[in-house]
Coordinates of C-alpha atoms in Angstrom, one line a residue:
M248 CA -7.4 -1.5 -6.5
P249 CA -5.4 -3.3 -9.3
D250 CA -2.3 -3.4 -6.9
E251 CA -4.5 -5.3 -4.4
E252 CA -6.4 -7.6 -6.7
V253 CA -5.4 -11.0 -5.2
L254 CA -8.0 -12.0 -2.5
E255 CA -6.1 -15.1 -0.9
E256 CA -6.1 -15.1 2.7
G257 CA -2.6 -15.1 4.5
V258 CA -1.0 -18.3 5.2
L259 CA 1.6 -19.1 7.6
N260 CA 5.0 -18.6 6.2
P261 CA 8.2 -19.1 7.8
V262 CA 11.0 -16.6 7.6
K263 CA 12.0 -17.7 4.2
P264 CA 9.1 -18.4 1.6
E265 CA 9.2 -21.6 -0.1
I266 CA 9.1 -22.1 -4.0
Q267 CA 6.0 -24.1 -4.7
D268 CA 6.3 -24.8 -8.2
P269 CA 7.4 -28.5 -8.6
L270 CA 9.4 -28.0 -11.8
L271 CA 11.2 -24.9 -10.4
Q272 CA 11.9 -26.9 -7.3
A273 CA 13.5 -29.8 -9.2
I274 CA 15.7 -27.4 -11.3
L275 CA 16.9 -25.8 -8.4
E276 CA 17.7 -28.8 -6.2
E277 CA 19.5 -30.2 -9.5
N278 CA 21.8 -27.1 -9.5
G279 CA 22.3 -27.5 -5.7
T280 CA 20.3 -24.3 -5.1
P281 CA 18.0 -24.1 -1.8
A282 CA 14.3 -24.2 -3.0
T283 CA 13.6 -20.8 -1.5
A284 CA 12.8 -17.5 -2.9
P285 CA 15.3 -15.1 -4.0
T286 CA 16.6 -13.1 -1.1
G287 CA 19.4 -11.0 -2.4
E288 CA 22.5 -10.8 -0.4
E289 CA 22.1 -12.4 3.1
Q290 CA 25.5 -11.9 4.7
P291 CA 25.1 -10.9 8.1
N292 CA 26.1 -7.3 8.9
P293 CA 28.8 -6.5 11.5
L294 CA 27.1 -6.5 14.9
P295 CA 26.6 -2.7 15.9
N296 CA 28.8 -1.6 19.0
P297 CA 26.9 -1.9 21.9
T298 CA 27.7 1.7 22.8
D299 CA 26.9 3.2 19.6
I300 CA 24.0 5.5 19.8
V301 CA 22.5 6.6 16.4
D302 CA 20.4 9.7 16.1
C303 CA 17.3 7.7 14.5
V304 CA 16.1 4.2 13.7
V305 CA 13.5 3.9 11.3
I306 CA 11.5 0.5 11.3
G307 CA 10.2 -0.1 7.8
T308 CA 11.4 0.9 4.3
G309 CA 8.0 1.4 2.4
A310 CA 6.2 4.4 1.6
G311 CA 6.2 5.6 5.2
G312 CA 9.9 4.9 6.0
A313 CA 11.8 5.5 3.1
P314 CA 11.4 9.2 2.2
L315 CA 11.8 10.3 6.0
L316 CA 15.0 8.0 6.0
A317 CA 16.5 9.9 3.0
R318 CA 15.3 13.6 4.7
L319 CA 17.0 12.7 7.8
A320 CA 20.2 11.4 6.3
M321 CA 20.3 14.6 3.9
A322 CA 20.0 16.6 7.0
G323 CA 23.4 15.0 8.4
L324 CA 21.7 12.7 11.0
K325 CA 23.1 9.2 11.7
V326 CA 20.2 7.1 10.7
V327 CA 19.8 3.2 10.6
A328 CA 16.7 1.4 8.9
L329 CA 15.5 -2.1 9.9
E330 CA 13.6 -4.0 7.3
A331 CA 12.0 -7.4 8.0
G332 CA 12.3 -8.7 4.6
P333 CA 15.3 -9.1 2.3
R334 CA 17.1 -6.8 -0.3
H335 CA 16.2 -8.1 -3.9
D336 CA 17.8 -7.3 -7.0
A337 CA 15.0 -6.5 -9.3
R338 CA 16.8 -7.5 -12.7
K339 CA 17.7 -10.8 -11.3
D340 CA 15.0 -11.8 -8.9
Y341 CA 11.9 -10.3 -10.6
A342 CA 10.3 -13.1 -12.9
T343 CA 7.3 -12.4 -15.2
D344 CA 5.5 -15.1 -13.3
E345 CA 2.8 -14.7 -10.9
K346 CA 3.4 -17.6 -8.6
A347 CA 7.4 -17.1 -8.6
Q348 CA 6.9 -13.6 -7.2
A349 CA 5.0 -14.7 -4.0
F350 CA 8.3 -13.7 -1.9
L351 CA 7.4 -10.0 -2.3
F352 CA 4.4 -10.1 0.0
W353 CA 4.0 -10.6 3.7
N354 CA 2.8 -13.9 4.0
D355 CA 3.2 -14.6 7.5
E356 CA -0.1 -15.6 8.9
R357 CA -2.7 -12.7 9.9
L358 CA -6.2 -13.7 11.3
S359 CA -9.3 -12.0 9.8
A360 CA -12.6 -11.7 11.7
G361 CA -15.8 -10.0 11.4
Q362 CA -18.4 -10.3 8.8
N363 CA -16.3 -9.0 6.0
P364 CA -13.0 -10.4 6.8
V365 CA -10.2 -8.6 4.9
A366 CA -7.8 -10.7 3.0
F367 CA -4.1 -10.5 3.6
G368 CA -0.8 -11.9 1.8
R369 CA -0.9 -10.4 -1.6
N370 CA -3.8 -8.3 -1.0
N371 CA -2.2 -5.5 0.9
S372 CA 1.2 -5.8 2.4
G373 CA 4.6 -6.3 1.2
T374 CA 8.2 -7.5 2.5
G375 CA 11.6 -6.6 1.3
V376 CA 13.9 -3.6 1.2
G377 CA 11.0 -1.0 -0.3
G378 CA 8.0 -2.6 1.4
S379 CA 4.8 -2.6 -0.1
T380 CA 5.7 -0.3 -2.9
L381 CA 7.6 -3.4 -4.4
H382 CA 4.2 -4.6 -5.6
Y383 CA 2.0 -1.7 -5.6
T384 CA 0.7 -0.8 -9.0
A385 CA 1.6 2.9 -8.5
Y386 CA -1.5 4.7 -8.8
T387 CA -0.8 8.0 -7.2
P388 CA -3.7 10.4 -6.9
R389 CA -4.0 13.1 -4.6
A390 CA -6.2 13.4 -1.9
H391 CA -8.9 15.9 -2.1
R392 CA -9.6 18.8 0.3
G393 CA -12.8 17.0 1.6
D394 CA -11.3 13.8 2.4
L395 CA -9.8 15.2 5.3
K396 CA -12.6 17.0 6.3
L397 CA -15.3 14.3 6.4
H398 CA -16.6 15.3 9.8
T399 CA -17.0 18.9 8.7
E400 CA -18.9 18.1 5.6
F401 CA -21.0 15.2 6.7
G402 CA -21.0 15.2 10.6
Q403 CA -19.8 11.6 10.6
G404 CA -16.2 10.3 11.0
V405 CA -13.2 12.3 11.9
D406 CA -11.5 15.3 10.5
W407 CA -7.7 15.4 10.0
P408 CA -5.9 17.7 12.5
F409 CA -4.6 19.9 9.5
G410 CA -5.9 20.8 6.0
I411 CA -4.9 19.5 2.4
E412 CA -2.7 22.6 2.1
E413 CA 0.0 21.0 4.4
L414 CA 0.2 18.1 2.0
E415 CA 0.2 20.0 -1.3
P416 CA 3.8 21.1 -1.3
Y417 CA 4.8 17.4 -0.6
Y418 CA 2.5 16.2 -3.3
E419 CA 4.2 18.4 -5.7
E420 CA 7.7 17.5 -4.6
L421 CA 6.8 13.8 -4.8
E422 CA 5.4 13.9 -8.3
H423 CA 8.5 15.7 -9.6
F424 CA 11.0 13.6 -7.7
M425 CA 9.7 10.2 -8.7
G426 CA 8.4 11.2 -12.2
I427 CA 4.8 10.7 -12.2
S428 CA 3.1 10.2 -15.4
G429 CA -0.3 11.8 -15.6
P430 CA -2.7 14.4 -17.3
T431 CA -2.0 18.1 -17.3
P432 CA -4.2 19.9 -16.4
Y433 CA -5.8 17.3 -14.0
P434 CA -9.7 17.4 -14.5
W435 CA -10.6 17.4 -11.2
D436 CA -8.1 19.8 -9.7
P437 CA -7.2 22.0 -12.4
S438 CA -5.6 24.9 -10.2
R439 CA -2.4 22.9 -9.4
R440 CA 0.7 25.1 -9.5
K441 CA 2.7 22.4 -11.6
G442 CA 1.5 19.7 -13.9
Y443 CA 2.9 16.2 -14.0
P444 CA 6.3 16.0 -15.4
L445 CA 5.5 13.2 -17.8
A446 CA 2.6 12.3 -20.2
P447 CA 0.2 9.6 -19.2
L448 CA 1.0 6.0 -19.9
P449 CA -0.9 4.2 -22.8
L450 CA -4.4 3.0 -22.0
N451 CA -4.9 -0.8 -22.1
G452 CA -7.9 -2.7 -23.4
A453 CA -10.2 -2.3 -20.2
A454 CA -9.4 1.4 -20.0
L455 CA -10.2 2.1 -23.5
L456 CA -13.6 0.2 -23.4
M457 CA -14.4 2.2 -20.3
Q458 CA -13.4 5.5 -21.7
K459 CA -15.7 5.1 -24.5
A460 CA -18.8 3.8 -22.4
C461 CA -18.4 6.7 -19.9
A462 CA -18.3 9.3 -22.7
Q463 CA -21.6 7.8 -23.8
L464 CA -23.1 8.3 -20.4
G465 CA -21.7 11.7 -19.7
I466 CA -19.0 10.4 -17.3
Q467 CA -15.8 12.3 -17.3
T468 CA -12.6 10.0 -17.6
S469 CA -9.0 10.8 -17.8
P470 CA -5.6 8.9 -18.0
A471 CA -4.5 8.0 -14.1
A472 CA -1.6 9.4 -12.4
N473 CA 0.9 6.6 -12.1
A474 CA 4.2 6.5 -10.6
A475 CA 5.7 4.7 -13.6
L476 CA 7.6 6.5 -16.3
S477 CA 6.2 7.0 -19.6
A478 CA 9.7 8.2 -20.8
R479 CA 13.2 8.0 -19.7
Y480 CA 13.6 10.3 -16.7
Y481 CA 16.4 11.8 -14.7
Q482 CA 15.9 11.5 -11.0
E483 CA 17.7 14.0 -8.8
G484 CA 20.2 12.4 -6.8
I485 CA 19.5 9.0 -8.5
G486 CA 20.4 9.0 -12.1
W487 CA 18.6 7.7 -15.2
R488 CA 15.6 5.4 -14.8
E489 CA 14.2 3.7 -17.7
A490 CA 10.7 3.9 -19.1
C491 CA 7.9 1.6 -18.7
T492 CA 7.8 -1.4 -21.0
N493 CA 4.2 -2.0 -20.5
R494 CA 4.7 -5.5 -19.3
G495 CA 1.7 -5.3 -17.0
F496 CA 3.5 -6.9 -14.2
C497 CA 3.5 -4.1 -11.7
Q498 CA 1.8 -5.8 -8.9
A499 CA 4.6 -8.5 -8.8
G500 CA 7.6 -6.2 -9.2
C501 CA 9.2 -3.9 -11.7
N502 CA 12.3 -5.4 -13.3
V503 CA 13.2 -2.2 -15.1
G504 CA 13.0 0.3 -12.3
A505 CA 10.4 2.3 -14.2
K506 CA 8.0 2.0 -11.3
A507 CA 8.9 4.4 -8.4
S508 CA 9.0 2.0 -5.7
M509 CA 11.2 3.2 -3.0
D510 CA 14.1 0.7 -3.6
V511 CA 15.0 2.8 -7.0
T512 CA 13.8 6.2 -5.4
F513 CA 14.4 7.3 -1.7
L514 CA 16.5 4.4 -0.6
P515 CA 19.2 4.7 -2.7
L516 CA 19.3 8.5 -2.0
A517 CA 19.2 7.8 1.6
E518 CA 22.4 5.4 1.5
A519 CA 24.0 7.9 -0.7
H520 CA 24.0 10.4 2.1
G521 CA 25.1 7.8 4.7
A522 CA 22.0 6.1 6.0
E523 CA 22.4 2.3 6.8
I524 CA 19.7 -0.2 5.7
R525 CA 19.8 -3.5 7.5
A526 CA 17.7 -6.1 5.8
D527 CA 16.2 -9.3 7.2
A528 CA 16.0 -7.4 10.4
F529 CA 12.7 -8.4 12.4
V530 CA 12.0 -6.1 15.3
T531 CA 10.8 -7.8 18.3
E532 CA 11.4 -5.2 21.4
I533 CA 11.4 -1.5 21.9
E534 CA 13.3 -0.6 25.2
R535 CA 12.9 2.3 27.2
D536 CA 14.4 4.2 30.2
A537 CA 12.9 4.9 33.6
Q538 CA 11.3 8.2 32.3
G539 CA 9.7 6.2 29.6
R540 CA 11.8 7.6 26.6
I541 CA 13.0 4.9 24.2
T542 CA 16.5 3.9 24.3
G543 CA 16.8 1.2 21.6
V544 CA 15.4 -1.6 19.7
V545 CA 16.0 -5.3 19.6
Y546 CA 15.7 -7.4 16.3
E547 CA 16.4 -10.8 14.8
Q548 CA 18.5 -11.2 12.1
Y549 CA 20.1 -14.2 10.4
G550 CA 19.7 -16.3 13.8
Q551 CA 21.1 -13.5 15.9
T552 CA 19.6 -11.1 18.4
V553 CA 20.6 -7.7 17.8
R554 CA 20.5 -4.4 19.9
Q555 CA 20.8 -1.0 18.3
R556 CA 20.6 2.1 20.7
C557 CA 18.9 5.3 19.4
K558 CA 17.9 8.8 20.5
N559 CA 14.6 8.7 18.4
L560 CA 12.4 5.9 16.7
F561 CA 10.2 6.2 13.7
L562 CA 7.9 3.3 13.5
C563 CA 6.8 3.0 9.6
A564 CA 5.8 -0.6 9.6
G565 CA 2.2 -0.2 8.4
A566 CA -1.2 -0.3 9.8
V567 CA -0.9 -4.1 11.1
E568 CA 2.8 -4.5 12.3
T569 CA 3.1 -0.9 13.7
P570 CA 0.1 -1.3 16.3
R571 CA 1.1 -5.0 16.7
L572 CA 4.5 -3.7 18.0
L573 CA 3.0 -0.9 20.1
L574 CA 0.9 -3.7 21.8
L575 CA 3.5 -6.2 22.2
N576 CA 5.7 -3.6 23.9
E577 CA 2.8 -2.1 25.8
L578 CA 3.8 1.4 24.4
A579 CA 1.9 4.5 23.6
L580 CA -1.3 3.0 24.9
T581 CA -2.9 5.9 27.0
S582 CA -5.3 6.9 24.6
G583 CA -6.9 3.4 24.2
Q584 CA -6.7 3.8 20.3
V585 CA -3.8 1.6 19.4
G586 CA -5.4 -1.0 17.2
K587 CA -8.8 0.7 17.2
H588 CA -10.8 2.1 14.2
F589 CA -9.3 -0.3 11.6
M590 CA -10.5 0.9 8.0
A591 CA -10.3 -0.8 4.7
H592 CA -11.4 0.6 1.2
P593 CA -14.5 -0.5 -0.4
G594 CA -13.2 -2.0 -3.6
V595 CA -16.2 -3.5 -5.4
Q596 CA -15.3 -4.8 -9.0
V597 CA -17.5 -5.5 -11.8
W598 CA -16.4 -7.7 -14.6
G599 CA -17.9 -8.3 -18.0
T600 CA -16.9 -10.5 -21.4
F601 CA -16.4 -8.8 -24.6
P602 CA -16.4 -10.0 -28.2
E603 CA -13.2 -7.6 -28.4
D604 CA -9.8 -9.1 -27.8
I605 CA -8.9 -7.4 -24.7
R606 CA -5.5 -9.0 -23.4
P607 CA -6.0 -7.8 -19.6
Y608 CA -2.6 -8.9 -18.9
K609 CA -1.1 -6.0 -21.2
G610 CA -0.1 -2.5 -20.1
I611 CA -0.3 -0.6 -17.1
P612 CA -2.8 -2.2 -14.9
G613 CA -4.7 0.7 -14.0
G614 CA -4.9 3.0 -16.9
L615 CA -8.2 5.3 -16.7
I616 CA -9.8 6.9 -13.7
S617 CA -12.9 9.1 -13.0
E618 CA -13.3 11.1 -9.9
D619 CA -16.9 12.4 -10.8
T620 CA -18.0 10.2 -8.1
H621 CA -16.0 12.1 -5.5
R622 CA -19.3 13.6 -4.2
P623 CA -22.3 11.9 -6.2
K624 CA -25.4 14.2 -6.3
D625 CA -27.5 11.2 -5.7
A626 CA -25.5 9.5 -2.9
D627 CA -27.2 8.1 0.0
F628 CA -23.8 8.0 2.0
A629 CA -21.0 10.1 3.4
G630 CA -17.9 10.5 1.4
G631 CA -17.2 9.1 -2.0
Y632 CA -15.2 7.1 -4.6
L633 CA -13.2 7.0 -7.6
L634 CA -13.5 4.7 -10.7
Q635 CA -10.7 2.7 -12.2
S636 CA -10.2 0.3 -15.0
I637 CA -8.6 -2.8 -14.2
G638 CA -6.0 -5.0 -15.7
V639 CA -5.5 -8.3 -14.3
M640 CA -3.1 -11.5 -14.4
P641 CA -4.5 -14.9 -15.1
V642 CA -3.9 -16.8 -12.0
T643 CA -5.0 -13.7 -10.0
F644 CA -8.3 -13.7 -12.0
A645 CA -8.8 -17.4 -11.8
S646 CA -8.5 -17.2 -7.8
Q647 CA -11.1 -14.5 -7.9
M648 CA -13.3 -16.5 -9.9
A649 CA -13.1 -19.5 -7.5
R650 CA -13.9 -17.4 -4.6
G651 CA -16.4 -15.1 -6.2
R652 CA -18.5 -17.2 -8.5
K653 CA -17.9 -20.4 -6.8
L654 CA -16.6 -21.9 -9.9
W655 CA -14.3 -24.9 -9.9
G656 CA -13.0 -27.9 -12.1
P657 CA -14.7 -27.7 -15.5
A658 CA -16.8 -24.6 -15.0
L659 CA -13.7 -22.8 -14.1
R660 CA -11.7 -24.0 -16.9
D661 CA -14.7 -23.2 -19.4
Y662 CA -14.7 -19.5 -18.3
M663 CA -11.1 -18.9 -18.0
R664 CA -11.0 -19.8 -21.8
S665 CA -12.6 -16.3 -22.4
Y666 CA -9.9 -14.6 -20.1
N667 CA -8.5 -12.5 -23.0
H668 CA -12.0 -11.0 -23.5
I669 CA -12.4 -9.9 -20.0
A670 CA -12.5 -6.4 -18.8
G671 CA -13.1 -4.9 -15.2
I672 CA -13.7 -1.7 -13.4
N673 CA -13.6 -1.2 -9.6
I674 CA -13.8 1.5 -6.9
L675 CA -11.7 2.7 -4.3
G676 CA -14.1 4.6 -1.9
D677 CA -13.8 6.1 1.5
C678 CA -14.5 4.1 4.7
L679 CA -15.6 5.5 7.9
P680 CA -13.9 4.5 11.2
H681 CA -15.9 2.3 13.5
A682 CA -15.5 1.0 17.0
S683 CA -16.5 -2.5 15.9
N684 CA -13.4 -2.6 13.4
F685 CA -10.2 -3.1 15.3
L686 CA -6.8 -5.1 15.6
E687 CA -5.9 -7.2 18.6
L688 CA -3.3 -9.7 19.6
S689 CA -4.6 -13.3 19.3
D690 CA -3.7 -16.2 21.5
E691 CA -2.0 -18.0 18.6
K692 CA 1.6 -17.8 18.0
D693 CA 3.5 -17.3 14.7
A694 CA 6.7 -19.1 13.4
R695 CA 8.7 -16.5 15.8
G696 CA 6.7 -17.4 18.9
L697 CA 4.8 -14.0 18.7
P698 CA 1.2 -13.6 19.2
K699 CA -0.5 -13.3 15.6
P700 CA -2.6 -10.2 14.7
R701 CA -6.2 -10.6 14.5
L702 CA -8.1 -8.0 12.5
H703 CA -11.8 -7.5 12.8
F704 CA -13.8 -5.8 9.9
T705 CA -17.4 -5.5 9.3
A706 CA -18.8 -3.1 6.5
Q707 CA -21.0 -0.6 8.0
E708 CA -24.1 0.8 6.5
N709 CA -22.1 3.6 5.0
E710 CA -19.9 1.4 3.1
Q711 CA -22.8 -0.9 2.2
R712 CA -24.7 2.0 0.6
M713 CA -21.7 3.1 -1.2
N714 CA -20.9 -0.5 -2.9
R715 CA -24.6 -0.5 -4.1
H716 CA -24.3 2.9 -5.8
A717 CA -21.0 2.1 -7.4
E718 CA -21.9 -1.5 -8.4
K719 CA -25.2 0.0 -10.3
L720 CA -23.1 2.7 -11.8
M721 CA -20.4 0.2 -13.1
R722 CA -22.9 -2.3 -14.4
R723 CA -24.5 0.6 -16.5
I724 CA -21.1 1.5 -17.9
W725 CA -20.2 -2.3 -19.0
E726 CA -23.7 -2.4 -20.5
A727 CA -23.3 0.9 -22.7
A728 CA -19.7 -1.0 -23.6
G729 CA -21.5 -4.1 -24.9
A730 CA -20.4 -6.6 -22.3
T731 CA -22.2 -9.9 -21.7
D732 CA -22.1 -11.9 -18.4
I733 CA -21.7 -9.2 -16.1
W734 CA -21.0 -10.0 -12.5
A735 CA -19.7 -8.0 -9.2
F736 CA -17.1 -9.0 -6.7
E737 CA -17.3 -7.3 -3.3
R738 CA -14.0 -6.8 -1.6
Y739 CA -12.0 -4.3 0.6
A740 CA -8.3 -3.0 -0.3
H741 CA -5.6 -1.4 2.1
V742 CA -5.3 -1.6 5.8
I743 CA -5.7 1.8 7.4
G744 CA -6.1 3.4 10.7
T745 CA -5.1 1.6 14.1
A746 CA -2.9 4.5 15.5
R747 CA -4.6 7.6 14.3
M748 CA -3.4 11.2 14.6
G749 CA -5.2 14.0 16.3
K750 CA -5.0 17.1 18.4
S751 CA -5.6 15.4 21.7
G752 CA -4.0 12.4 23.5
D753 CA -7.6 11.6 24.8
D754 CA -8.5 10.1 21.3
A755 CA -5.3 9.9 19.4
V756 CA -2.0 8.0 19.4
V757 CA 0.0 10.7 17.8
N758 CA 0.0 14.4 17.3
P759 CA -0.5 16.3 13.9
D760 CA 3.3 16.0 13.5
G761 CA 3.5 12.3 14.0
R762 CA 4.8 12.3 17.5
A763 CA 3.4 9.9 20.2
F764 CA 1.5 11.8 23.1
D765 CA 2.8 9.3 25.4
V766 CA 6.5 8.9 24.4
P767 CA 8.5 12.3 23.4
N768 CA 11.0 10.4 21.2
L769 CA 8.5 8.1 19.3
Y770 CA 7.2 8.9 15.9
I771 CA 4.9 6.9 13.8
C772 CA 4.5 7.5 10.0
D773 CA 2.5 5.0 7.9
N774 CA -1.1 4.6 7.0
S775 CA -2.0 3.5 10.6
V776 CA -2.0 7.4 11.4
F777 CA -4.9 8.0 9.0
P778 CA -7.9 9.3 10.9
S779 CA -10.1 8.6 7.9
A780 CA -9.4 6.4 4.9
L781 CA -9.6 8.8 2.2
S782 CA -11.2 8.4 -1.2
V783 CA -7.9 7.8 -3.2
N784 CA -5.1 5.2 -3.1
P785 CA -3.1 5.9 0.1
A786 CA 0.7 5.6 -1.3
L787 CA 1.3 9.3 -2.3
T788 CA -0.3 10.6 0.8
I789 CA 1.8 8.1 3.0
M790 CA 4.9 9.3 1.3
A791 CA 3.7 13.1 1.9
L792 CA 3.1 12.5 5.4
S793 CA 6.7 11.2 5.6
L794 CA 8.4 14.0 4.2
R795 CA 6.2 16.2 6.5
T796 CA 7.0 14.4 9.7
A797 CA 10.7 14.3 8.8
D798 CA 10.6 18.4 8.3
K799 CA 8.6 18.6 11.5
F800 CA 11.1 16.8 13.5
L801 CA 13.9 18.4 12.1
A802 CA 12.5 21.9 12.8
S803 CA 12.0 20.6 16.5
L804 CA 15.8 20.1 16.8
R805 CA 16.6 23.2 15.4

């Protein structure tokens, strides 16, 4: 998806990412400033009292951790969130410069294997208070009813342990709390009880081209649902947030607060109700008593080793760091599913060159959507996909050119002269879980001395057929739009699975409420628990699961 466009491999990066630009380095050194990325306030917190036991520790402050943190704090519980990355000041730290924003991404090295190794770094993970939502492009479509019942529909994959009706109230709550901009009614789900609270954002050049061509081909399109404000919006418990300025830089951080990242939505709400967020806190150990219950966590912060005792632990670190922590601590492993059935969304892109001046850096990166392909009539695969227009920054696009078309030197420069006339479409498609796709701990160590995660991914026949179907359709769309030099780039976005939920501990790590079958006071809430990948972007569903998990936990206390 546009929020996952950069396909650079993860590279080893110490705890503080270095500034790479020589000019910026020189300026910082002249001013006596270390040449490291902005990290906000880095003052050590007072060490917790070793006898202090909080009700809940939440590891991770992204889409999985932030909503439940707020919910638990609002219920009066004593809660602490631990975030591996720093706290940023968006207005001061976020530059309109692609390279300068690299500090938002989880750049510690991750190892990729398989026939279709997945790119990390800026491709699919983030660091900082707010997690990956700091750099997602805020596509927020809802999952479809059939997305949760793949096995029922196709005899392949795995059904979720509950239906879409469990998520719908949370989808609605999130859309109105965060201020989602989108069409009402929504063409592929006209029976929704409430429409989007704000009108759609303006369409960029690529979206307008796609809209016109799809109309010629009889493909229905619509402005997409985006968690970015098309108008000034009052958010309950937070205050006024300003409207999107259409600067097109969503994937490198929104500096006006228009994008509904967790640092301007759920996390301020959590702190207003007493939650404590500890930044730069990298968790290494999870402690248990003789009965197997979690008693606390150990983390590294500003060169110190810190222990926090707790009654309950919520692990919300994402589909790489969550299973990594479980494997490092030999926790919740009875089912044999930790790290297994890793999934990545098929996201093949098709690019074309147009006589029109497109200016692909302008406007919301993903403006137009079509879900006519959710269940194509001529499909030879299980599941489905959606179509989206793409806005792209120049450095991002140049890196894809070098990788996808093997252009370099004069050939790359010549092609990049047409950058302002480039437009793209991509898909986001369902991915079936498969035993050959998994995460493991490697023998190589990272900068902290911990085993690096290695992820194996090979696109199976179902994903290959989906890509072929989608590429053929997208080429037709761009041909109808008048494109020349049409080319495709195969890619895979998001990291999903690795600690899936289910009805039995025989084949799942957590139950339908997110509680680990093995450990009664451990909850997991992020995209690692997805039994299937869904045919839509995961962020809104992760947030919905977060609120649902919190509500189920609070109900169990009562």
